[in-house]
Short mmCIF file of C-alpha atoms in Angstrom, two decimals:
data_model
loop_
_atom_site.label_atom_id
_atom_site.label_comp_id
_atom_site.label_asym_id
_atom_site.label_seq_id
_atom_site.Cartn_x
_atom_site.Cartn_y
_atom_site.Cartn_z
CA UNK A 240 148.26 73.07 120.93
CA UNK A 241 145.61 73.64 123.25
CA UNK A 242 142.42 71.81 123.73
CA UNK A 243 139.03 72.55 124.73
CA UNK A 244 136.30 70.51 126.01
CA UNK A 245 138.56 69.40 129.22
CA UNK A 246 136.11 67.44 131.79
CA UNK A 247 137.65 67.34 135.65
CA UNK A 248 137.01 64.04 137.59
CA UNK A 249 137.71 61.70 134.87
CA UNK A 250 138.91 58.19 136.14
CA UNK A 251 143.09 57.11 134.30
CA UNK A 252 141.08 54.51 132.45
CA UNK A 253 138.35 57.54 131.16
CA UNK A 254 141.54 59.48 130.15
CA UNK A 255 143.22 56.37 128.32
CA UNK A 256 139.92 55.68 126.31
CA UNK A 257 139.99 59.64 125.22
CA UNK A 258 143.52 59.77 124.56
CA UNK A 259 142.96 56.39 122.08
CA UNK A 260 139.97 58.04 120.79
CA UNK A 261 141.51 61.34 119.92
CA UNK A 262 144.73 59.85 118.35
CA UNK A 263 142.51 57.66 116.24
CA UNK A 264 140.59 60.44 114.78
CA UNK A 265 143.46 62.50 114.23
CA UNK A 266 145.27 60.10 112.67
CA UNK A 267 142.49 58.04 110.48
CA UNK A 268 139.28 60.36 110.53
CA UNK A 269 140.49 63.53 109.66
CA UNK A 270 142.40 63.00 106.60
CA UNK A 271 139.66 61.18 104.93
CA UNK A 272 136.57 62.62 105.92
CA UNK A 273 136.13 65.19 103.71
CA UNK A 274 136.67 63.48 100.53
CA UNK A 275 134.51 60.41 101.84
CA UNK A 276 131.58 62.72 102.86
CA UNK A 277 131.58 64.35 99.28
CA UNK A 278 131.14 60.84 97.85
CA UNK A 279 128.78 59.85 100.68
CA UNK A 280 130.86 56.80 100.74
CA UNK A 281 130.36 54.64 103.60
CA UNK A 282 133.45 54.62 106.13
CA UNK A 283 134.28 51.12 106.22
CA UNK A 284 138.03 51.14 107.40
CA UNK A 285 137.03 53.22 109.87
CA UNK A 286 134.18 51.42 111.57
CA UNK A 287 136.70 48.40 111.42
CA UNK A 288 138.91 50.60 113.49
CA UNK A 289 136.20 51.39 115.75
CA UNK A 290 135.38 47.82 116.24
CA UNK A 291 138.99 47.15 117.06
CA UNK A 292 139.21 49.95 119.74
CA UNK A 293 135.85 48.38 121.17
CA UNK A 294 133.88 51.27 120.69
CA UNK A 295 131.06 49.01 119.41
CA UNK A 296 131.09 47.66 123.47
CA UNK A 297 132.08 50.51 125.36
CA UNK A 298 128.55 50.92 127.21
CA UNK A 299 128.19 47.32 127.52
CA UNK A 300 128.72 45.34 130.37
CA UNK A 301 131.67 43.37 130.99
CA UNK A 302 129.88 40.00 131.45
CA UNK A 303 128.47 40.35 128.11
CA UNK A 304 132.19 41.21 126.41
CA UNK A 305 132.10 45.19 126.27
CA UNK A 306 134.30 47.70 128.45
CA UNK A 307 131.23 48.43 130.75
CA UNK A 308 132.01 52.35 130.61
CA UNK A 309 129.70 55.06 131.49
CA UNK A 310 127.17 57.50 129.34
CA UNK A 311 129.55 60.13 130.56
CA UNK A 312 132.52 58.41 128.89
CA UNK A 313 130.04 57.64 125.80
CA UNK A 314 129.30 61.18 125.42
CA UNK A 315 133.00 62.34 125.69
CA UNK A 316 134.11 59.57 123.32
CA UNK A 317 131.18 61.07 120.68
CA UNK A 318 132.67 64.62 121.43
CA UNK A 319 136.34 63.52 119.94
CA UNK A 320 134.45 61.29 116.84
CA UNK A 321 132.45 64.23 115.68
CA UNK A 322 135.27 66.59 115.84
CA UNK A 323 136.43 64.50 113.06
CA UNK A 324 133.25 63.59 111.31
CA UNK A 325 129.92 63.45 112.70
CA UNK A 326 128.30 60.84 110.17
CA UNK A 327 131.05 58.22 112.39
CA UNK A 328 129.69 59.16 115.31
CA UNK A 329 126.22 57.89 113.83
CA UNK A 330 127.43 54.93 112.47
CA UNK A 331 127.88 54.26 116.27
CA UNK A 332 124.68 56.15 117.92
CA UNK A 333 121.67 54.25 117.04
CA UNK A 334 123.55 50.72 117.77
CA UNK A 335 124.17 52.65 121.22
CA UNK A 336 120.96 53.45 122.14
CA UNK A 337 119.46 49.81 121.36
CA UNK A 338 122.05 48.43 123.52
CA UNK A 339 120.81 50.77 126.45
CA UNK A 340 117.30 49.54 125.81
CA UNK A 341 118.31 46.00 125.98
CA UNK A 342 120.73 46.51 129.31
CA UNK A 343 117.81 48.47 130.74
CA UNK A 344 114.67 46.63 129.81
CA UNK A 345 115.71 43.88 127.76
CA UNK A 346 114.85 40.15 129.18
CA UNK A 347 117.95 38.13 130.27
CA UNK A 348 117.51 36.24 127.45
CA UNK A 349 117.48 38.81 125.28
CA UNK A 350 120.71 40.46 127.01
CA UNK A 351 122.46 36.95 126.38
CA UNK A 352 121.52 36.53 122.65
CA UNK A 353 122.07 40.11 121.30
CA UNK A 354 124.93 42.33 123.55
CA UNK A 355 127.84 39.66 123.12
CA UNK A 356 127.74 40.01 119.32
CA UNK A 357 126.58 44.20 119.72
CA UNK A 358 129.73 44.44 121.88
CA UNK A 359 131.95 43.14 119.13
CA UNK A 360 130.28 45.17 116.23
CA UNK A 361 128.92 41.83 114.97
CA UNK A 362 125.28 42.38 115.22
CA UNK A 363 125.13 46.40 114.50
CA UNK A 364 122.00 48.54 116.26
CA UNK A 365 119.33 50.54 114.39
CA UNK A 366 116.74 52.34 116.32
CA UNK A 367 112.97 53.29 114.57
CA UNK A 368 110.19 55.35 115.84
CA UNK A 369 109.55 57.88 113.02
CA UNK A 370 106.93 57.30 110.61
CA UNK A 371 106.53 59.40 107.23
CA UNK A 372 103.52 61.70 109.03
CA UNK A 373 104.84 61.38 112.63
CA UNK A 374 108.10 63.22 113.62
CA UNK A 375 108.19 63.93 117.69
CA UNK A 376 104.29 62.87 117.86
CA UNK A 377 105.12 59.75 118.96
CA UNK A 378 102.03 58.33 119.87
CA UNK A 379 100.85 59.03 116.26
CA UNK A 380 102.50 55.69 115.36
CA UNK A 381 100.26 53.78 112.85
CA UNK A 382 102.46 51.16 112.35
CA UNK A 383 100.57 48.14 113.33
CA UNK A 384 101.75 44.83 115.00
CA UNK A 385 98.60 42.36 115.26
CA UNK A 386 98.67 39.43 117.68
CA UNK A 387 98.00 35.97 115.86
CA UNK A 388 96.03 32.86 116.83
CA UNK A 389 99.61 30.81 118.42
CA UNK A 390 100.84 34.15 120.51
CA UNK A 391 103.15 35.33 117.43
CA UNK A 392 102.80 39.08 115.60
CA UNK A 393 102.95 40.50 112.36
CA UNK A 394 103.94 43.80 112.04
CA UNK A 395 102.61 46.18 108.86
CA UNK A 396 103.48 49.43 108.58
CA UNK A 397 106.36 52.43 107.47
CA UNK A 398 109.33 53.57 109.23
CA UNK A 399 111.24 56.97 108.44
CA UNK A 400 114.74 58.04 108.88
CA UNK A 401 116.38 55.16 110.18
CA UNK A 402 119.86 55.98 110.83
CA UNK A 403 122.34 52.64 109.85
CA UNK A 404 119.09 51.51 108.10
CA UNK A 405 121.13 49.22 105.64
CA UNK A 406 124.38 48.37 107.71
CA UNK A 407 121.66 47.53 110.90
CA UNK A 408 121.18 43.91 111.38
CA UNK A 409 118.83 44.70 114.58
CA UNK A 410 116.15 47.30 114.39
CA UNK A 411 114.12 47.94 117.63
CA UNK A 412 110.89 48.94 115.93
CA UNK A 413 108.15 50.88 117.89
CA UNK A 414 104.60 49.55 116.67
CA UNK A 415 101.32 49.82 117.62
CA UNK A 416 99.73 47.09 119.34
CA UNK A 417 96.07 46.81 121.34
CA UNK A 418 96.66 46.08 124.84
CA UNK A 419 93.44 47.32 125.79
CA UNK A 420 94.61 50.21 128.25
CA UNK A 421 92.94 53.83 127.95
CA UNK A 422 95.82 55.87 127.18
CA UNK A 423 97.31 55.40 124.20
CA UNK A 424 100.86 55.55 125.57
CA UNK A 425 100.39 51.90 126.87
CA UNK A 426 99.15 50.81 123.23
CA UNK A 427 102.89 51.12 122.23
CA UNK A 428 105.51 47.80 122.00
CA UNK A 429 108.79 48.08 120.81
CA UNK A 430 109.72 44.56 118.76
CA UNK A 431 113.16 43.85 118.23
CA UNK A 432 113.55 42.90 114.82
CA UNK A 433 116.12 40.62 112.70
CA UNK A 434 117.23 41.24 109.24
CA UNK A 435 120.20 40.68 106.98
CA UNK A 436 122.19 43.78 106.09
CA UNK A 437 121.55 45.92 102.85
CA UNK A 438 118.91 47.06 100.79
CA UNK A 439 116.14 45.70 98.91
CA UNK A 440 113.74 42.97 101.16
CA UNK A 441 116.06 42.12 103.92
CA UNK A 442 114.16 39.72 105.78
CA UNK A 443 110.51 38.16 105.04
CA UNK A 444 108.26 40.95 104.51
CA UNK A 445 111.16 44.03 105.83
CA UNK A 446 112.58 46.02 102.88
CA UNK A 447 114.54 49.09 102.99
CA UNK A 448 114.02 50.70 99.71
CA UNK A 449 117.80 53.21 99.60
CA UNK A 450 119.32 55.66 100.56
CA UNK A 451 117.56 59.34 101.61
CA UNK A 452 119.91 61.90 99.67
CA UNK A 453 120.72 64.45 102.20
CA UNK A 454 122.18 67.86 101.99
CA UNK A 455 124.81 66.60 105.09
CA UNK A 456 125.36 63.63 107.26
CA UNK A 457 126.38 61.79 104.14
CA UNK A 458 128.62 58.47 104.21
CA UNK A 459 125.97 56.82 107.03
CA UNK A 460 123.08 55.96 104.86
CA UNK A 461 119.66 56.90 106.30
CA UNK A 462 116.47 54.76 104.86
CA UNK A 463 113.34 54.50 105.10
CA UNK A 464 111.92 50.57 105.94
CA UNK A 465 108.63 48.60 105.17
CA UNK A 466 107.09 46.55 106.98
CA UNK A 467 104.86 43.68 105.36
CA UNK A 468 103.47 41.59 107.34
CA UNK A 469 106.63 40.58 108.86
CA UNK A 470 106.05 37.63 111.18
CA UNK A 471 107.62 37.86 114.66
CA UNK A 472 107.94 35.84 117.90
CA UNK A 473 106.66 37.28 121.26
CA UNK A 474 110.03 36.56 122.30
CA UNK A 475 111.62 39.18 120.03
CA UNK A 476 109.43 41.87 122.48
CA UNK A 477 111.73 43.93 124.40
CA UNK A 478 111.62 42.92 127.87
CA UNK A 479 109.21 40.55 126.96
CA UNK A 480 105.91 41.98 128.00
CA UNK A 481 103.43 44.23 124.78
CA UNK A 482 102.74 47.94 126.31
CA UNK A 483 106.17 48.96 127.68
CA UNK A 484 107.30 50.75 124.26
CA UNK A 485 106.80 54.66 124.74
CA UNK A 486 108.34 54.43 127.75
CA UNK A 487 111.55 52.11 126.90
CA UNK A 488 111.88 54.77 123.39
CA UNK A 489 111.93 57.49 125.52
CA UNK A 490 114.54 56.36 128.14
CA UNK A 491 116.73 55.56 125.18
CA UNK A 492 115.34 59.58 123.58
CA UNK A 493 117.40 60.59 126.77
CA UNK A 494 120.53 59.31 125.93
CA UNK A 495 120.29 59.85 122.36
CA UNK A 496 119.56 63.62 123.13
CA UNK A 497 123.20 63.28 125.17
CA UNK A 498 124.66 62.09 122.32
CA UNK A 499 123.25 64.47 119.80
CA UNK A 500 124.60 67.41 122.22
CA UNK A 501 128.38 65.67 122.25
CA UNK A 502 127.72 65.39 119.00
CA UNK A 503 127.24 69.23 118.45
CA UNK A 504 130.05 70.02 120.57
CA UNK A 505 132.50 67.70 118.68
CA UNK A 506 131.54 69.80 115.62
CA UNK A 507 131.70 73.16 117.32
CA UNK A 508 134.98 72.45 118.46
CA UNK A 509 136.19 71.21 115.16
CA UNK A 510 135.38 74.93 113.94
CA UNK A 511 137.22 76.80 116.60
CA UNK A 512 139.77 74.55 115.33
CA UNK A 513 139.83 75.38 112.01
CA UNK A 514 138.78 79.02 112.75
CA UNK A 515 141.73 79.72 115.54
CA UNK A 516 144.62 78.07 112.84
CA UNK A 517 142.97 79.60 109.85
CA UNK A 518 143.13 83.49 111.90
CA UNK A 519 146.71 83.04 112.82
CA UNK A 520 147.57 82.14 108.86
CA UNK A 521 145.62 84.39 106.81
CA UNK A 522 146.95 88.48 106.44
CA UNK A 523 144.78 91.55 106.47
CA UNK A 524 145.93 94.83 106.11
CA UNK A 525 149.71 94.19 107.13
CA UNK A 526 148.85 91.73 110.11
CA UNK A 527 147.37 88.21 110.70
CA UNK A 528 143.40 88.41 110.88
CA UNK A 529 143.66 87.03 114.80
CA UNK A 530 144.98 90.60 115.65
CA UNK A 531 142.14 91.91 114.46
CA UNK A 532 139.70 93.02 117.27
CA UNK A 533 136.93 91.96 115.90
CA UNK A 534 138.75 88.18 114.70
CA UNK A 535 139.76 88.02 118.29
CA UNK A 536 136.37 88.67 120.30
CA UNK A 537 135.07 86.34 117.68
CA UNK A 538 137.32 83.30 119.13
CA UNK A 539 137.16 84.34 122.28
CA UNK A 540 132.55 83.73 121.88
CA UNK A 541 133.66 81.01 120.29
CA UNK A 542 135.62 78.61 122.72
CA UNK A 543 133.22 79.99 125.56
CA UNK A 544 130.63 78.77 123.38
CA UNK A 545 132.15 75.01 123.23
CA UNK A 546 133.13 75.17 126.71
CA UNK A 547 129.43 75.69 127.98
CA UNK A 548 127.95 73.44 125.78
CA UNK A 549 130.80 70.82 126.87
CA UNK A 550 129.78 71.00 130.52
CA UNK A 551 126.05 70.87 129.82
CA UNK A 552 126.50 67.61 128.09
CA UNK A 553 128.29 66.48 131.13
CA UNK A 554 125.75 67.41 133.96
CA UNK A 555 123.36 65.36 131.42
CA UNK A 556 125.38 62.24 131.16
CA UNK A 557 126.17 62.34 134.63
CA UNK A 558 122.73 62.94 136.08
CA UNK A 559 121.51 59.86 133.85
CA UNK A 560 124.55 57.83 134.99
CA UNK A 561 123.50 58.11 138.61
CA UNK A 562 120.15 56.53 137.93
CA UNK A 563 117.82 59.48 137.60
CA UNK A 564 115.56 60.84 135.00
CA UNK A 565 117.81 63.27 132.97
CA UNK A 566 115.17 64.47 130.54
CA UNK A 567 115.03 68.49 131.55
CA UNK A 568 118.86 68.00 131.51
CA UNK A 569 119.40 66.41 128.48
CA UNK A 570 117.01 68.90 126.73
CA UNK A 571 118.55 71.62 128.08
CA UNK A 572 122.01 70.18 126.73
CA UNK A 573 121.02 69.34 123.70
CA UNK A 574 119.50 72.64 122.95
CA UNK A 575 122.19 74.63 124.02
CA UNK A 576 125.08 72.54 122.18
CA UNK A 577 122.75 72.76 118.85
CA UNK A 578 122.53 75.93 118.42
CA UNK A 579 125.49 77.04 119.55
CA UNK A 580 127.21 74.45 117.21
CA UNK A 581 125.11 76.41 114.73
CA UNK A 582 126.62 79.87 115.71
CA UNK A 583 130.54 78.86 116.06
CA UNK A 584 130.28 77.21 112.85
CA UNK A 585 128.73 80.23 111.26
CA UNK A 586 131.43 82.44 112.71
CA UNK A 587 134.19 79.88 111.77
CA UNK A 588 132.44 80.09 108.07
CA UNK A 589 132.72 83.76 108.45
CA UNK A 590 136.24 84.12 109.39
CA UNK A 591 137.35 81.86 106.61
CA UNK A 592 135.94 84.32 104.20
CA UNK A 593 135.15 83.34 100.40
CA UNK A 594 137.67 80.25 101.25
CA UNK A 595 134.84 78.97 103.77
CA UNK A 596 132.49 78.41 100.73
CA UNK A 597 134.84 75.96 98.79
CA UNK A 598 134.26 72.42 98.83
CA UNK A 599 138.54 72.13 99.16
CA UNK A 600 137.67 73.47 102.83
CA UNK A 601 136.77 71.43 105.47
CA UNK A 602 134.44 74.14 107.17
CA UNK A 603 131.96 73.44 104.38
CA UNK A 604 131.16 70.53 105.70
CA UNK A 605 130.99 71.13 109.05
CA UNK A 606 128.54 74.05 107.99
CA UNK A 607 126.04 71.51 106.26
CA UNK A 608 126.38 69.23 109.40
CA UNK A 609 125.34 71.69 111.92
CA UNK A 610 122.33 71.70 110.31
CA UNK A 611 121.03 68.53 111.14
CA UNK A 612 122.08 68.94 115.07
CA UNK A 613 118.89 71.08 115.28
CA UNK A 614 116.42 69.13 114.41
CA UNK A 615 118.00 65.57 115.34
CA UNK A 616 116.41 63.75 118.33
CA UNK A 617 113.77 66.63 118.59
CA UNK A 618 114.54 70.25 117.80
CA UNK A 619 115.06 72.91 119.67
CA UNK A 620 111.04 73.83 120.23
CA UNK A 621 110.90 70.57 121.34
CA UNK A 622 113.27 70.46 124.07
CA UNK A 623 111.72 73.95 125.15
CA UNK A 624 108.20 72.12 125.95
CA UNK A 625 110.17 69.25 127.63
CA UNK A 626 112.08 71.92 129.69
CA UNK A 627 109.11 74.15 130.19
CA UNK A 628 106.68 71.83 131.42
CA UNK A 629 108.98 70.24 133.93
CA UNK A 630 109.72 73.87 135.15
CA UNK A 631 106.33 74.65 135.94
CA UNK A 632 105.65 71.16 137.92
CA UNK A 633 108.74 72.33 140.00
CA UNK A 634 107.78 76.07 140.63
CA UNK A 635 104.12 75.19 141.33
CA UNK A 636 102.69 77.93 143.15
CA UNK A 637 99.36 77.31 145.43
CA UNK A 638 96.99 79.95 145.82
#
């Protein structure tokens, strides 16, 4: 069978993580997902899997006991998860982007105590800037951290749509703190908060309440968290200095736009899948629907679709893995491979006919889970200002 989503350039080791990767979801992802997903039943033995293949490490550095691998290899790794079920690859996401702010701007202290147990799966990653009446307005944050008397904070406030919310056992938090600058941007920390997993009050004064029921994404729970005057050590600052936080959240936005576009393309490509088997199967009219003009074109949009959305992911990853700014990049990327995840699925829905409407079908799913690629990590009006204003600070014209 062929494959799409082939990447040239990729080291033998890249390769052997991919091949792992792709065997594993074929061989413990894809039977299972469905029926897990329609009981939004958490995927244990499969997190346990990806623990074992050190997905849990893979961006990690090899002194602190990951594999020390690239974004690029991240975001390819993503693209294979999601083509079996996306809610996995967000079981892994949010832990993934707090160990990027800790490599990048954690202390070395902080590096020591958290990534060695992050790399193993043992300490699992939540990431939290929402707020009930802030979405991509981040410097709306009202959640609060005030400075005490002996240098230590305590943090009030809510937190919205945290992704691993209950399974987390580190949440990098992004408060509000008074650091006396003019813009507000510099008023922002990001604390690095402690807490056992599940729900109810998880550590003194942090509770997360349940589970959001969503229409998709189901089997990784998404919560919502309070904050109650939840006393915290300067030391539990990222990087160890109050101000840094917008700027440390949106370094790790970057990446998690990346992953949201692999994420998109692993779904996309699941429906070509589906769509490309299903046409060769099912009989119209005396002959199989694929040699049907109309069937055929339809594939044809559709792999080109995957295919273009593929390689925008990978100029992203790239571009951020040489040590630039890959913000217009991973916009553009994550725009593209959202909605055109949203248009293959559609036509995969469509070729399946009435069939694509029953639960029993796996492109049901995927149709509720495209969804929630356009409007996670910023939707697609978003990236256009992000994109937009960049262009017109690089086509400045002087009169």
């Amino acid at each position: 069978m062929g494959r799409l989503m082939t990447t040239d350039g990729l080291t033998d080791l890249q390769e052997e993580i991919l091949q792992a990767v792709r065997q594993f979801v074929d061989r413990e992802i894809i039977p299972v997902a469905t029926e897990l997903e329609h009981k939004d039943e958490y995927p244990t033995e499969i997190v346990e899997g990806l623990k074992e293949l050190g997905i849990f490490g893979l961006t990690i550095p090899e002194e602190y006991g990951g594999l020390g691998e690239s974004l690029l290899t991240y975001a390819l790794v993503v693209e294979e998860i999601a083509r079996g079920w996306m809610s996995v690859s967000g079981v892994i996401n949010t832990h993934f982007i707090v160990a990027y702010l800790l490599m990048q701007h954690g202390t070395e202290a902080q590096k020591l105590k958290y990534l060695p147990r992050m790399a193993t799966g043992e300490v699992r990653g939540a990431f939290s800037m929402s707020e009930p009446d802030l979405g991509s307005d981040v410097a709306a944050v009202s959640t609060k951290a005030k400075q005490l008397t002996d240098g230590s904070y305590e943090i009030t406030g809510q937190k919205m749509w945290l992704t691993n919310g209950a399974t987390s056992t580190l949440v990098a938090v992004l408060t509000k703190t008074d650091e006396g600058a003019e813009s507000v941007y510099r008023n922002l920390t990001t604390f690095l908060v402690e807490k056992e997993p599940g729900f109810g009050e998880t550590a003194q004064g942090v509770t997360i309440p349940g589970k959001i029921d969503k229409m998709g994404y189901k089997g990784v729970e998404t919560t919502e968290m309070f904050l109650d005057q939840h006393r915290i050590s300067a030391d539990q600052i990222l990087g160890g200095a109050p101000g840094k936080g917008f700027y440390q959240m949106m370094d790790g936005v970057e990446v998690g736009r990346v992953n949201v576009g692999a994420r998109a393309v692993g779904i996309a490509n699941r429906a070509f899948e589906l769509a490309i088997a299903y046409a060769q199967q099912r009989e119209t009219f005396g002959k199989k629907i694929a040699d049907h003009q109309a069937i055929l074109f339809r594939l044809a949009e559709m792999a080109t679709k995957v295919e273009a959305a593929n390689a925008m992911v990978v100029r992203a990853a790239r571009k951020k893995d040489s040590g630039e700014r890959n913000d217009v990049e991973a916009g553009m990327a994550k725009m593209l491979a959202s909605e055109y995840c949203k248009e293959v699925v559609e036509a995969s829905f469509r070729i399946h006919g009435g069939y694509g409407y029953s639960k029993e079908f796996e492109i049901e799913r995927l149709y509720r889970e495209a969804a929630f690629m356009l409007i996670g990590e910023g939707t697609s009006d978003i990236q256009k200002m992000i994109i937009g204003r960049s262009l017109l600070k690089d086509y400045k014209i002087t009169m």
